Amino acid sequence: MNISAPSSIILIDGSSYLYRAYHALPPLSSSKGQPTHAIYGMITMLKSMFDRYQPEKMAVVFDAKGKTFRSDWYPDYKAHRPPMPEDLRQQIEYIHQMVTAMGLPLLCISGVEADDVIGTLARQATEKQQNVIIATGDKDLAQLVNEHITLINTMTNKKMDRAGVIEKFGLPPEKTQSIILL
C-alpha cells in the first residue's frame, strides 16, 4: 500500500494521541492558568499527520466516558490503570472543540472503546478497497493490518505494514490477536 496516496483514510486514535501530546510537552498554561500543553500538542500532531499524508478523509476517534461492553465481560478490565491526570482531564473538552474546529469528524461512541470504532471503520474501508492509515500507539490494532491497512506508531512515527507486524511479533497480523490480548 502506498500510504502517501491521496485516497488514503487516516483514523487517529484520539485517546492515544491525547496521552502522547500530554506527555510530549512540558506543562503549558494560558494566562488564566488553564493547562494547554495537551491541546497544543494534539493540534500539532493532527496538523502534522494531515500535512504529511494529505488524506482524502481523516477522523479522530476517542474513548467515551464510562463503562464499555468489555467491562461487562471482565469486571477488572483496565482496573490496573491509574486515573487520568486532572490537568489532562481539563483539556479534553477544548481538544474536542479544536478537532471539530479543524473540520475533522470526532467520533466518541458510548459503551465502545476507540479501538473498536477504529477497527470497524478500517474493516469497512478495506471491504471497499480503500487504503487506511491508523495512527496509534496501541499494539492491539496490529491484528488489523492487511494490504489496505497500515499502522503509524504515534511514539516513533514508524509505519507497520504486514512485514512490520511479522518482524515485530514473529507472526502475520491475522495470528497476532491471541498473543496481543494475553
CSV table of N, CA and C in Angstrom, one decimal:
chain,number,residue,atom,x,y,z
A,1,MET,N,0.8,-1.2,0.0
A,1,MET,CA,0.0,0.0,0.0
A,1,MET,C,0.9,1.2,0.0
A,2,ASN,N,0.5,2.2,-0.8
A,2,ASN,CA,1.2,3.5,-0.8
A,2,ASN,C,0.5,4.4,0.1
A,3,ILE,N,1.1,4.5,1.4
A,3,ILE,CA,0.4,5.3,2.4
A,3,ILE,C,0.4,6.8,2.1
A,4,SER,N,1.1,7.2,1.2
A,4,SER,CA,1.0,8.7,0.9
A,4,SER,C,0.0,9.0,-0.3
A,5,ALA,N,-0.7,7.9,-0.7
A,5,ALA,CA,-1.6,8.1,-1.8
A,5,ALA,C,-2.7,9.1,-1.3
A,6,PRO,N,-3.2,10.0,-2.1
A,6,PRO,CA,-4.2,10.9,-1.7
A,6,PRO,C,-5.6,10.3,-1.4
A,7,SER,N,-5.8,9.1,-1.8
A,7,SER,CA,-7.1,8.4,-1.4
A,7,SER,C,-7.1,7.8,-0.1
A,8,SER,N,-6.0,7.9,0.7
A,8,SER,CA,-5.9,7.3,2.0
A,8,SER,C,-6.9,7.9,3.0
A,9,ILE,N,-7.4,7.1,3.9
A,9,ILE,CA,-8.2,7.5,5.0
A,9,ILE,C,-7.3,7.4,6.2
A,10,ILE,N,-7.2,8.4,7.1
A,10,ILE,CA,-6.5,8.3,8.3
A,10,ILE,C,-7.5,8.3,9.5
A,11,LEU,N,-7.3,7.3,10.3
A,11,LEU,CA,-8.1,7.2,11.5
A,11,LEU,C,-7.1,7.4,12.7
A,12,ILE,N,-7.4,8.5,13.4
A,12,ILE,CA,-6.5,8.9,14.5
A,12,ILE,C,-7.1,8.3,15.8
A,13,ASP,N,-6.3,7.6,16.5
A,13,ASP,CA,-6.7,7.1,17.9
A,13,ASP,C,-6.5,8.3,18.8
A,14,GLY,N,-7.6,9.0,19.0
A,14,GLY,CA,-7.6,10.3,19.7
A,14,GLY,C,-7.1,10.1,21.2
A,15,SER,N,-7.5,8.9,21.7
A,15,SER,CA,-7.1,8.7,23.1
A,15,SER,C,-5.6,8.5,23.2
A,16,SER,N,-5.0,7.8,22.3
A,16,SER,CA,-3.6,7.6,22.2
A,16,SER,C,-2.9,8.9,22.0
A,17,TYR,N,-3.4,9.7,21.0
A,17,TYR,CA,-2.8,11.0,20.7
A,17,TYR,C,-2.9,11.9,21.9
A,18,LEU,N,-4.0,11.8,22.7
A,18,LEU,CA,-4.2,12.7,23.8
A,18,LEU,C,-3.1,12.5,24.8
A,19,TYR,N,-2.8,11.3,25.2
A,19,TYR,CA,-1.7,11.0,26.2
A,19,TYR,C,-0.3,11.3,25.6
A,20,ARG,N,-0.1,11.0,24.3
A,20,ARG,CA,1.1,11.3,23.7
A,20,ARG,C,1.4,12.8,23.7
A,21,ALA,N,0.4,13.6,23.4
A,21,ALA,CA,0.5,15.1,23.4
A,21,ALA,C,0.8,15.6,24.8
A,22,TYR,N,0.1,15.0,25.8
A,22,TYR,CA,0.2,15.4,27.2
A,22,TYR,C,1.6,15.2,27.7
A,23,HIS,N,2.2,14.0,27.4
A,23,HIS,CA,3.5,13.7,27.9
A,23,HIS,C,4.6,14.2,27.1
A,24,ALA,N,4.4,14.6,25.9
A,24,ALA,CA,5.4,15.1,25.0
A,24,ALA,C,5.9,16.5,25.3
A,25,LEU,N,5.1,17.3,25.9
A,25,LEU,CA,5.5,18.7,26.2
A,25,LEU,C,5.5,19.0,27.6
A,26,PRO,N,6.3,20.0,28.0
A,26,PRO,CA,6.3,20.4,29.4
A,26,PRO,C,5.0,21.1,29.7
A,27,PRO,N,4.6,21.2,30.9
A,27,PRO,CA,3.3,21.8,31.3
A,27,PRO,C,3.3,23.3,30.7
A,28,LEU,N,2.2,23.6,30.0
A,28,LEU,CA,2.0,24.9,29.5
A,28,LEU,C,0.6,25.3,30.0
A,29,SER,N,0.4,26.6,30.1
A,29,SER,CA,-0.9,27.1,30.5
A,29,SER,C,-1.2,28.5,30.0
A,30,SER,N,-2.5,28.8,29.9
A,30,SER,CA,-3.0,30.1,29.5
A,30,SER,C,-2.7,31.1,30.6
A,31,SER,N,-2.9,32.4,30.2
A,31,SER,CA,-2.7,33.5,31.2
A,31,SER,C,-3.7,33.3,32.4
A,32,LYS,N,-4.8,32.5,32.2
A,32,LYS,CA,-5.7,32.3,33.3
A,32,LYS,C,-5.4,31.0,34.1
A,33,GLY,N,-4.3,30.4,33.7
A,33,GLY,CA,-3.9,29.1,34.5
A,33,GLY,C,-4.5,27.9,33.9
A,34,GLN,N,-5.2,27.9,32.8
A,34,GLN,CA,-5.8,26.7,32.1
A,34,GLN,C,-4.7,25.9,31.5
A,35,PRO,N,-4.5,24.6,31.8
A,35,PRO,CA,-3.5,23.8,31.2
A,35,PRO,C,-3.7,23.8,29.7
A,36,THR,N,-2.7,23.9,28.9
A,36,THR,CA,-2.8,23.9,27.4
A,36,THR,C,-1.9,23.0,26.7
A,37,HIS,N,-0.9,22.3,27.3
A,37,HIS,CA,0.1,21.6,26.6
A,37,HIS,C,-0.5,20.4,25.8
A,38,ALA,N,-1.5,19.7,26.3
A,38,ALA,CA,-2.1,18.6,25.5
A,38,ALA,C,-2.8,19.2,24.3
A,39,ILE,N,-3.5,20.3,24.5
A,39,ILE,CA,-4.2,20.9,23.4
A,39,ILE,C,-3.2,21.3,22.3
A,40,TYR,N,-2.2,22.0,22.7
A,40,TYR,CA,-1.2,22.4,21.7
A,40,TYR,C,-0.5,21.2,21.0
A,41,GLY,N,-0.2,20.2,21.8
A,41,GLY,CA,0.5,19.0,21.2
A,41,GLY,C,-0.5,18.3,20.3
A,42,MET,N,-1.7,18.1,20.7
A,42,MET,CA,-2.7,17.4,19.9
A,42,MET,C,-2.9,18.1,18.5
A,43,ILE,N,-3.1,19.4,18.5
A,43,ILE,CA,-3.2,20.2,17.3
A,43,ILE,C,-2.0,20.0,16.4
A,44,THR,N,-0.9,20.1,17.0
A,44,THR,CA,0.4,20.0,16.2
A,44,THR,C,0.5,18.6,15.6
A,45,MET,N,0.1,17.6,16.3
A,45,MET,CA,0.2,16.2,15.8
A,45,MET,C,-0.8,16.0,14.7
A,46,LEU,N,-2.0,16.5,14.9
A,46,LEU,CA,-3.0,16.3,13.8
A,46,LEU,C,-2.7,17.0,12.6
A,47,LYS,N,-2.2,18.2,12.7
A,47,LYS,CA,-1.8,19.0,11.5
A,47,LYS,C,-0.6,18.3,10.8
A,48,SER,N,0.3,17.8,11.6
A,48,SER,CA,1.5,17.1,11.0
A,48,SER,C,1.0,15.8,10.2
A,49,MET,N,0.1,15.1,10.8
A,49,MET,CA,-0.4,13.9,10.0
A,49,MET,C,-1.1,14.3,8.7
A,50,PHE,N,-1.9,15.4,8.8
A,50,PHE,CA,-2.6,15.8,7.6
A,50,PHE,C,-1.6,16.3,6.6
A,51,ASP,N,-0.7,17.1,7.0
A,51,ASP,CA,0.3,17.7,6.1
A,51,ASP,C,1.2,16.6,5.4
A,52,ARG,N,1.6,15.6,6.2
A,52,ARG,CA,2.5,14.6,5.8
A,52,ARG,C,1.8,13.6,4.8
A,53,TYR,N,0.5,13.3,5.0
A,53,TYR,CA,-0.1,12.2,4.2
A,53,TYR,C,-1.2,12.8,3.3
A,54,GLN,N,-1.7,14.0,3.4
A,54,GLN,CA,-2.7,14.6,2.6
A,54,GLN,C,-3.8,13.6,2.3
A,55,PRO,N,-4.5,13.1,3.4
A,55,PRO,CA,-5.6,12.2,3.2
A,55,PRO,C,-6.8,12.8,2.5
A,56,GLU,N,-7.5,11.9,1.9
A,56,GLU,CA,-8.8,12.3,1.4
A,56,GLU,C,-9.8,12.5,2.5
A,57,LYS,N,-9.7,11.6,3.5
A,57,LYS,CA,-10.6,11.7,4.7
A,57,LYS,C,-9.7,11.4,6.0
A,58,MET,N,-10.1,12.1,7.0
A,58,MET,CA,-9.4,11.9,8.3
A,58,MET,C,-10.4,12.1,9.4
A,59,ALA,N,-10.4,11.2,10.4
A,59,ALA,CA,-11.3,11.3,11.6
A,59,ALA,C,-10.5,11.0,12.8
A,60,VAL,N,-11.0,11.6,13.9
A,60,VAL,CA,-10.3,11.4,15.2
A,60,VAL,C,-11.3,10.6,16.1
A,61,VAL,N,-10.9,9.5,16.7
A,61,VAL,CA,-11.8,8.7,17.5
A,61,VAL,C,-11.3,8.7,18.9
A,62,PHE,N,-12.2,9.0,19.9
A,62,PHE,CA,-11.8,9.0,21.3
A,62,PHE,C,-12.6,7.9,22.0
A,63,ASP,N,-12.1,7.5,23.2
A,63,ASP,CA,-12.8,6.6,24.1
A,63,ASP,C,-13.9,7.5,24.7
A,64,ALA,N,-15.1,7.0,24.9
A,64,ALA,CA,-16.2,7.7,25.5
A,64,ALA,C,-16.0,7.5,27.0
A,65,LYS,N,-16.6,8.4,27.8
A,65,LYS,CA,-16.6,8.3,29.3
A,65,LYS,C,-17.5,7.1,29.6
A,66,GLY,N,-17.1,6.5,30.7
A,66,GLY,CA,-17.9,5.4,31.3
A,66,GLY,C,-17.5,4.0,30.9
A,67,LYS,N,-18.3,3.1,31.3
A,67,LYS,CA,-18.1,1.6,31.0
A,67,LYS,C,-18.2,1.3,29.6
A,68,THR,N,-17.5,0.2,29.2
A,68,THR,CA,-17.7,-0.3,27.8
A,68,THR,C,-18.2,-1.7,28.0
A,69,PHE,N,-18.6,-2.3,26.9
A,69,PHE,CA,-19.1,-3.7,26.9
A,69,PHE,C,-18.0,-4.6,27.4
A,70,ARG,N,-16.7,-4.3,27.3
A,70,ARG,CA,-15.6,-5.1,27.8
A,70,ARG,C,-15.6,-5.2,29.3
A,71,SER,N,-16.0,-4.1,29.9
A,71,SER,CA,-16.1,-4.1,31.4
A,71,SER,C,-17.2,-5.1,31.9
A,72,ASP,N,-18.3,-5.3,31.1
A,72,ASP,CA,-19.3,-6.2,31.4
A,72,ASP,C,-18.8,-7.6,31.3
A,73,TRP,N,-17.9,-7.9,30.3
A,73,TRP,CA,-17.4,-9.2,30.1
A,73,TRP,C,-16.4,-9.5,31.2
A,74,TYR,N,-15.6,-8.5,31.6
A,74,TYR,CA,-14.5,-8.8,32.5
A,74,TYR,C,-14.4,-7.6,33.5
A,75,PRO,N,-15.0,-7.7,34.7
A,75,PRO,CA,-15.2,-6.5,35.6
A,75,PRO,C,-13.8,-5.8,35.9
A,76,ASP,N,-12.7,-6.5,35.9
A,76,ASP,CA,-11.4,-5.9,36.2
A,76,ASP,C,-10.7,-5.3,35.0
A,77,TYR,N,-11.4,-5.2,33.9
A,77,TYR,CA,-10.8,-4.7,32.7
A,77,TYR,C,-10.3,-3.3,33.0
A,78,LYS,N,-9.0,-3.1,32.7
A,78,LYS,CA,-8.3,-1.8,32.9
A,78,LYS,C,-8.3,-1.3,34.3
A,79,ALA,N,-8.6,-2.2,35.3
A,79,ALA,CA,-8.7,-1.8,36.7
A,79,ALA,C,-7.3,-1.4,37.2
A,80,HIS,N,-6.2,-1.8,36.5
A,80,HIS,CA,-4.9,-1.5,36.9
A,80,HIS,C,-4.4,-0.1,36.5
A,81,ARG,N,-5.2,0.5,35.6
A,81,ARG,CA,-4.8,1.8,35.1
A,81,ARG,C,-5.0,2.9,36.1
A,82,PRO,N,-4.0,3.8,36.2
A,82,PRO,CA,-4.2,5.0,37.1
A,82,PRO,C,-5.3,5.9,36.5
A,83,PRO,N,-5.9,6.7,37.3
A,83,PRO,CA,-6.9,7.7,36.8
A,83,PRO,C,-6.2,8.7,35.9
A,84,MET,N,-7.0,9.3,35.0
A,84,MET,CA,-6.4,10.4,34.1
A,84,MET,C,-6.0,11.6,35.0
A,85,PRO,N,-4.8,12.1,34.7
A,85,PRO,CA,-4.4,13.3,35.5
A,85,PRO,C,-5.4,14.5,35.3
A,86,GLU,N,-5.6,15.2,36.4
A,86,GLU,CA,-6.7,16.2,36.4
A,86,GLU,C,-6.4,17.3,35.4
A,87,ASP,N,-5.1,17.7,35.2
A,87,ASP,CA,-4.8,18.8,34.3
A,87,ASP,C,-5.0,18.3,32.8
A,88,LEU,N,-4.9,17.0,32.6
A,88,LEU,CA,-5.2,16.5,31.2
A,88,LEU,C,-6.8,16.5,31.1
A,89,ARG,N,-7.5,16.0,32.1
A,89,ARG,CA,-8.9,16.0,32.0
A,89,ARG,C,-9.5,17.4,31.7
A,90,GLN,N,-8.9,18.4,32.2
A,90,GLN,CA,-9.3,19.8,32.0
A,90,GLN,C,-9.2,20.2,30.5
A,91,GLN,N,-8.4,19.5,29.8
A,91,GLN,CA,-8.1,19.9,28.4
A,91,GLN,C,-8.9,19.2,27.4
A,92,ILE,N,-9.6,18.1,27.8
A,92,ILE,CA,-10.3,17.2,26.8
A,92,ILE,C,-11.4,18.0,26.0
A,93,GLU,N,-12.2,18.7,26.7
A,93,GLU,CA,-13.3,19.4,26.0
A,93,GLU,C,-12.8,20.4,25.0
A,94,TYR,N,-11.7,21.1,25.4
A,94,TYR,CA,-11.1,22.0,24.4
A,94,TYR,C,-10.5,21.3,23.2
A,95,ILE,N,-9.9,20.1,23.5
A,95,ILE,CA,-9.3,19.3,22.4
A,95,ILE,C,-10.5,18.9,21.5
A,96,HIS,N,-11.6,18.5,22.0
A,96,HIS,CA,-12.7,18.1,21.2
A,96,HIS,C,-13.2,19.3,20.3
A,97,GLN,N,-13.2,20.4,20.9
A,97,GLN,CA,-13.7,21.6,20.2
A,97,GLN,C,-12.7,22.0,19.1
A,98,MET,N,-11.4,21.8,19.4
A,98,MET,CA,-10.4,22.1,18.4
A,98,MET,C,-10.4,21.1,17.2
A,99,VAL,N,-10.6,19.9,17.5
A,99,VAL,CA,-10.7,18.9,16.4
A,99,VAL,C,-11.9,19.2,15.5
A,100,THR,N,-13.0,19.6,16.1
A,100,THR,CA,-14.2,20.0,15.3
A,100,THR,C,-14.0,21.3,14.5
A,101,ALA,N,-13.3,22.2,15.2
A,101,ALA,CA,-13.0,23.5,14.5
A,101,ALA,C,-12.0,23.3,13.3
A,102,MET,N,-11.2,22.2,13.4
A,102,MET,CA,-10.3,21.9,12.3
A,102,MET,C,-11.1,21.2,11.1
A,103,GLY,N,-12.4,21.0,11.3
A,103,GLY,CA,-13.2,20.4,10.3
A,103,GLY,C,-13.1,18.9,10.2
A,104,LEU,N,-12.5,18.3,11.3
A,104,LEU,CA,-12.4,16.8,11.4
A,104,LEU,C,-13.6,16.2,12.1
A,105,PRO,N,-14.0,15.0,11.6
A,105,PRO,CA,-15.1,14.3,12.3
A,105,PRO,C,-14.5,13.8,13.7
A,106,LEU,N,-15.2,14.0,14.7
A,106,LEU,CA,-14.8,13.5,16.0
A,106,LEU,C,-15.8,12.4,16.4
A,107,LEU,N,-15.3,11.2,16.6
A,107,LEU,CA,-16.2,10.1,17.0
A,107,LEU,C,-15.9,9.7,18.4
A,108,CYS,N,-17.0,9.5,19.2
A,108,CYS,CA,-16.9,9.1,20.6
A,108,CYS,C,-18.1,8.4,20.9
A,109,ILE,N,-18.1,7.0,20.8
A,109,ILE,CA,-19.3,6.2,20.9
A,109,ILE,C,-19.4,5.6,22.3
A,110,SER,N,-20.5,5.9,22.9
A,110,SER,CA,-20.8,5.5,24.3
A,110,SER,C,-20.8,3.9,24.3
A,111,GLY,N,-20.1,3.4,25.3
A,111,GLY,CA,-20.1,1.9,25.5
A,111,GLY,C,-19.1,1.2,24.7
A,112,VAL,N,-18.4,1.9,23.8
A,112,VAL,CA,-17.4,1.2,22.9
A,112,VAL,C,-16.1,2.0,23.0
A,113,GLU,N,-15.0,1.2,23.0
A,113,GLU,CA,-13.7,1.8,23.0
A,113,GLU,C,-13.3,2.4,21.6
A,114,ALA,N,-12.5,3.3,21.6
A,114,ALA,CA,-12.0,3.9,20.3
A,114,ALA,C,-11.4,2.8,19.4
A,115,ASP,N,-10.7,1.9,20.0
A,115,ASP,CA,-10.1,0.8,19.2
A,115,ASP,C,-11.2,0.0,18.4
A,116,ASP,N,-12.3,-0.2,19.1
A,116,ASP,CA,-13.4,-1.0,18.4
A,116,ASP,C,-14.0,-0.1,17.3
A,117,VAL,N,-14.1,1.1,17.5
A,117,VAL,CA,-14.6,2.0,16.4
A,117,VAL,C,-13.6,2.1,15.3
A,118,ILE,N,-12.4,2.3,15.6
A,118,ILE,CA,-11.3,2.3,14.6
A,118,ILE,C,-11.3,1.0,13.8
A,119,GLY,N,-11.3,-0.1,14.5
A,119,GLY,CA,-11.3,-1.4,13.8
A,119,GLY,C,-12.5,-1.6,12.9
A,120,THR,N,-13.7,-1.2,13.3
A,120,THR,CA,-14.9,-1.3,12.5
A,120,THR,C,-14.7,-0.4,11.2
A,121,LEU,N,-14.3,0.8,11.4
A,121,LEU,CA,-14.2,1.7,10.2
A,121,LEU,C,-13.1,1.2,9.3
A,122,ALA,N,-12.0,0.7,9.8
A,122,ALA,CA,-10.9,0.2,9.0
A,122,ALA,C,-11.4,-1.0,8.2
A,123,ARG,N,-12.1,-1.9,8.8
A,123,ARG,CA,-12.6,-3.1,8.1
A,123,ARG,C,-13.6,-2.7,7.0
A,124,GLN,N,-14.5,-1.7,7.3
A,124,GLN,CA,-15.4,-1.3,6.3
A,124,GLN,C,-14.7,-0.6,5.1
A,125,ALA,N,-13.7,0.1,5.4
A,125,ALA,CA,-12.9,0.7,4.3
A,125,ALA,C,-12.2,-0.3,3.4
A,126,THR,N,-11.6,-1.3,4.1
A,126,THR,CA,-11.0,-2.4,3.4
A,126,THR,C,-11.9,-3.2,2.5
A,127,GLU,N,-13.2,-3.4,2.9
A,127,GLU,CA,-14.2,-4.0,2.1
A,127,GLU,C,-14.4,-3.2,0.8
A,128,LYS,N,-14.2,-1.9,0.9
A,128,LYS,CA,-14.3,-1.0,-0.3
A,128,LYS,C,-13.0,-0.8,-1.0
A,129,GLN,N,-12.0,-1.5,-0.7
A,129,GLN,CA,-10.7,-1.4,-1.3
A,129,GLN,C,-10.0,-0.1,-1.1
A,130,GLN,N,-10.3,0.6,0.1
A,130,GLN,CA,-9.8,1.9,0.4
A,130,GLN,C,-8.6,1.7,1.3
A,131,ASN,N,-7.6,2.5,1.1
A,131,ASN,CA,-6.4,2.4,2.0
A,131,ASN,C,-6.6,3.2,3.3
A,132,VAL,N,-6.2,2.6,4.4
A,132,VAL,CA,-6.4,3.2,5.7
A,132,VAL,C,-5.0,3.3,6.4
A,133,ILE,N,-4.8,4.4,7.0
A,133,ILE,CA,-3.7,4.6,8.0
A,133,ILE,C,-4.3,4.8,9.3
A,134,ILE,N,-3.9,3.9,10.3
A,134,ILE,CA,-4.3,4.1,11.7
A,134,ILE,C,-3.2,4.6,12.5
A,135,ALA,N,-3.4,5.8,13.0
A,135,ALA,CA,-2.3,6.5,13.8
A,135,ALA,C,-2.6,6.2,15.3
A,136,THR,N,-1.8,5.4,15.9
A,136,THR,CA,-2.0,4.9,17.3
A,136,THR,C,-0.7,4.4,17.9
A,137,GLY,N,-0.7,4.4,19.2
A,137,GLY,CA,0.4,3.7,19.9
A,137,GLY,C,0.0,2.4,20.4
A,138,ASP,N,-1.2,1.9,20.1
A,138,ASP,CA,-1.8,0.7,20.6
A,138,ASP,C,-1.4,-0.5,19.7
A,139,LYS,N,-0.6,-1.4,20.3
A,139,LYS,CA,-0.1,-2.6,19.5
A,139,LYS,C,-1.3,-3.5,19.2
A,140,ASP,N,-2.4,-3.5,20.0
A,140,ASP,CA,-3.5,-4.4,19.7
A,140,ASP,C,-4.1,-4.2,18.3
A,141,LEU,N,-4.0,-3.0,17.8
A,141,LEU,CA,-4.5,-2.8,16.4
A,141,LEU,C,-3.7,-3.4,15.3
A,142,ALA,N,-2.5,-4.0,15.6
A,142,ALA,CA,-1.7,-4.6,14.6
A,142,ALA,C,-2.4,-5.8,14.0
A,143,GLN,N,-3.4,-6.4,14.7
A,143,GLN,CA,-4.1,-7.5,14.1
A,143,GLN,C,-5.0,-7.1,12.9
A,144,LEU,N,-5.2,-5.8,12.7
A,144,LEU,CA,-6.0,-5.3,11.6
A,144,LEU,C,-5.2,-5.1,10.3
A,145,VAL,N,-3.9,-5.1,10.4
A,145,VAL,CA,-3.0,-4.7,9.3
A,145,VAL,C,-3.2,-5.8,8.2
A,146,ASN,N,-3.4,-5.2,7.0
A,146,ASN,CA,-3.5,-6.1,5.8
A,146,ASN,C,-3.0,-5.2,4.6
A,147,GLU,N,-3.4,-5.7,3.4
A,147,GLU,CA,-2.9,-4.9,2.2
A,147,GLU,C,-3.4,-3.5,2.1
A,148,HIS,N,-4.5,-3.2,2.8
A,148,HIS,CA,-5.1,-1.9,2.8
A,148,HIS,C,-4.9,-1.1,4.1
A,149,ILE,N,-4.5,-1.7,5.2
A,149,ILE,CA,-4.4,-1.1,6.5
A,149,ILE,C,-3.0,-1.1,7.0
A,150,THR,N,-2.5,0.1,7.3
A,150,THR,CA,-1.2,0.3,7.9
A,150,THR,C,-1.3,1.0,9.2
A,151,LEU,N,-0.4,0.7,10.1
A,151,LEU,CA,-0.4,1.5,11.4
A,151,LEU,C,0.8,2.5,11.3
A,152,ILE,N,0.6,3.6,11.9
A,152,ILE,CA,1.7,4.6,12.2
A,152,ILE,C,1.8,4.7,13.7
A,153,ASN,N,2.9,4.3,14.3
A,153,ASN,CA,3.1,4.4,15.7
A,153,ASN,C,3.3,5.9,16.1
A,154,THR,N,2.4,6.3,17.1
A,154,THR,CA,2.5,7.7,17.5
A,154,THR,C,3.8,8.1,18.2
A,155,MET,N,4.4,7.1,18.8
A,155,MET,CA,5.6,7.3,19.6
A,155,MET,C,6.8,7.5,18.7
A,156,THR,N,6.9,6.7,17.6
A,156,THR,CA,8.1,6.6,16.8
A,156,THR,C,7.9,7.1,15.4
A,157,ASN,N,6.6,7.3,15.0
A,157,ASN,CA,6.3,7.7,13.6
A,157,ASN,C,6.7,6.6,12.6
A,158,LYS,N,6.9,5.4,13.1
A,158,LYS,CA,7.3,4.3,12.2
A,158,LYS,C,6.0,3.6,11.7
A,159,LYS,N,6.0,3.3,10.4
A,159,LYS,CA,4.8,2.6,9.9
A,159,LYS,C,5.0,1.1,10.1
A,160,MET,N,3.9,0.4,10.2
A,160,MET,CA,3.9,-1.0,10.4
A,160,MET,C,2.9,-1.6,9.4
A,161,ASP,N,3.5,-2.2,8.3
A,161,ASP,CA,2.7,-2.9,7.4
A,161,ASP,C,2.7,-4.4,7.7
A,162,ARG,N,2.3,-5.2,6.8
A,162,ARG,CA,2.3,-6.7,7.1
A,162,ARG,C,3.7,-7.2,7.5
A,163,ALA,N,4.7,-6.8,6.7
A,163,ALA,CA,6.1,-7.2,7.0
A,163,ALA,C,6.5,-6.7,8.4
A,164,GLY,N,6.1,-5.5,8.7
A,164,GLY,CA,6.5,-4.9,10.0
A,164,GLY,C,5.8,-5.7,11.2
A,165,VAL,N,4.6,-6.1,11.0
A,165,VAL,CA,3.9,-6.9,12.1
A,165,VAL,C,4.7,-8.3,12.2
A,166,ILE,N,5.0,-8.9,11.1
A,166,ILE,CA,5.8,-10.2,11.2
A,166,ILE,C,7.1,-9.9,11.9
A,167,GLU,N,7.8,-8.9,11.5
A,167,GLU,CA,9.1,-8.6,12.1
A,167,GLU,C,9.0,-8.3,13.6
A,168,LYS,N,7.9,-7.6,14.1
A,168,LYS,CA,7.8,-7.2,15.5
A,168,LYS,C,7.3,-8.4,16.3
A,169,PHE,N,6.3,-9.2,15.8
A,169,PHE,CA,5.7,-10.2,16.6
A,169,PHE,C,6.0,-11.6,16.2
A,170,GLY,N,6.7,-11.8,15.0
A,170,GLY,CA,7.0,-13.1,14.6
A,170,GLY,C,5.9,-13.9,14.0
A,171,LEU,N,4.8,-13.2,13.8
A,171,LEU,CA,3.6,-13.8,13.2
A,171,LEU,C,2.9,-12.8,12.3
A,172,PRO,N,2.1,-13.3,11.3
A,172,PRO,CA,1.3,-12.3,10.5
A,172,PRO,C,0.2,-11.7,11.3
A,173,PRO,N,-0.3,-10.6,10.8
A,173,PRO,CA,-1.4,-9.9,11.6
A,173,PRO,C,-2.5,-10.7,12.0
A,174,GLU,N,-3.0,-11.6,11.2
A,174,GLU,CA,-4.2,-12.4,11.5
A,174,GLU,C,-3.9,-13.4,12.6
A,175,LYS,N,-2.7,-13.7,12.9
A,175,LYS,CA,-2.3,-14.6,14.0
A,175,LYS,C,-1.9,-13.9,15.3
A,176,THR,N,-1.9,-12.5,15.3
A,176,THR,CA,-1.4,-11.8,16.5
A,176,THR,C,-2.4,-11.6,17.5
A,177,GLN,N,-3.7,-11.7,17.2
A,177,GLN,CA,-4.8,-11.4,18.2
A,177,GLN,C,-4.6,-12.2,19.5
A,178,SER,N,-4.3,-13.4,19.4
A,178,SER,CA,-4.1,-14.2,20.7
A,178,SER,C,-2.9,-13.8,21.5
A,179,ILE,N,-1.8,-13.4,20.9
A,179,ILE,CA,-0.7,-13.1,21.7
A,179,ILE,C,-0.8,-11.6,22.2
A,180,ILE,N,-1.4,-10.8,21.4
A,180,ILE,CA,-1.5,-9.4,21.9
A,180,ILE,C,-2.5,-9.3,23.0
A,181,LEU,N,-3.5,-10.0,23.0
A,181,LEU,CA,-4.5,-9.9,24.1
A,181,LEU,C,-4.1,-10.6,25.4
A,182,LEU,N,-3.1,-11.4,25.4
A,182,LEU,CA,-2.6,-12.0,26.6
A,182,LEU,C,-1.9,-11.1,27.6
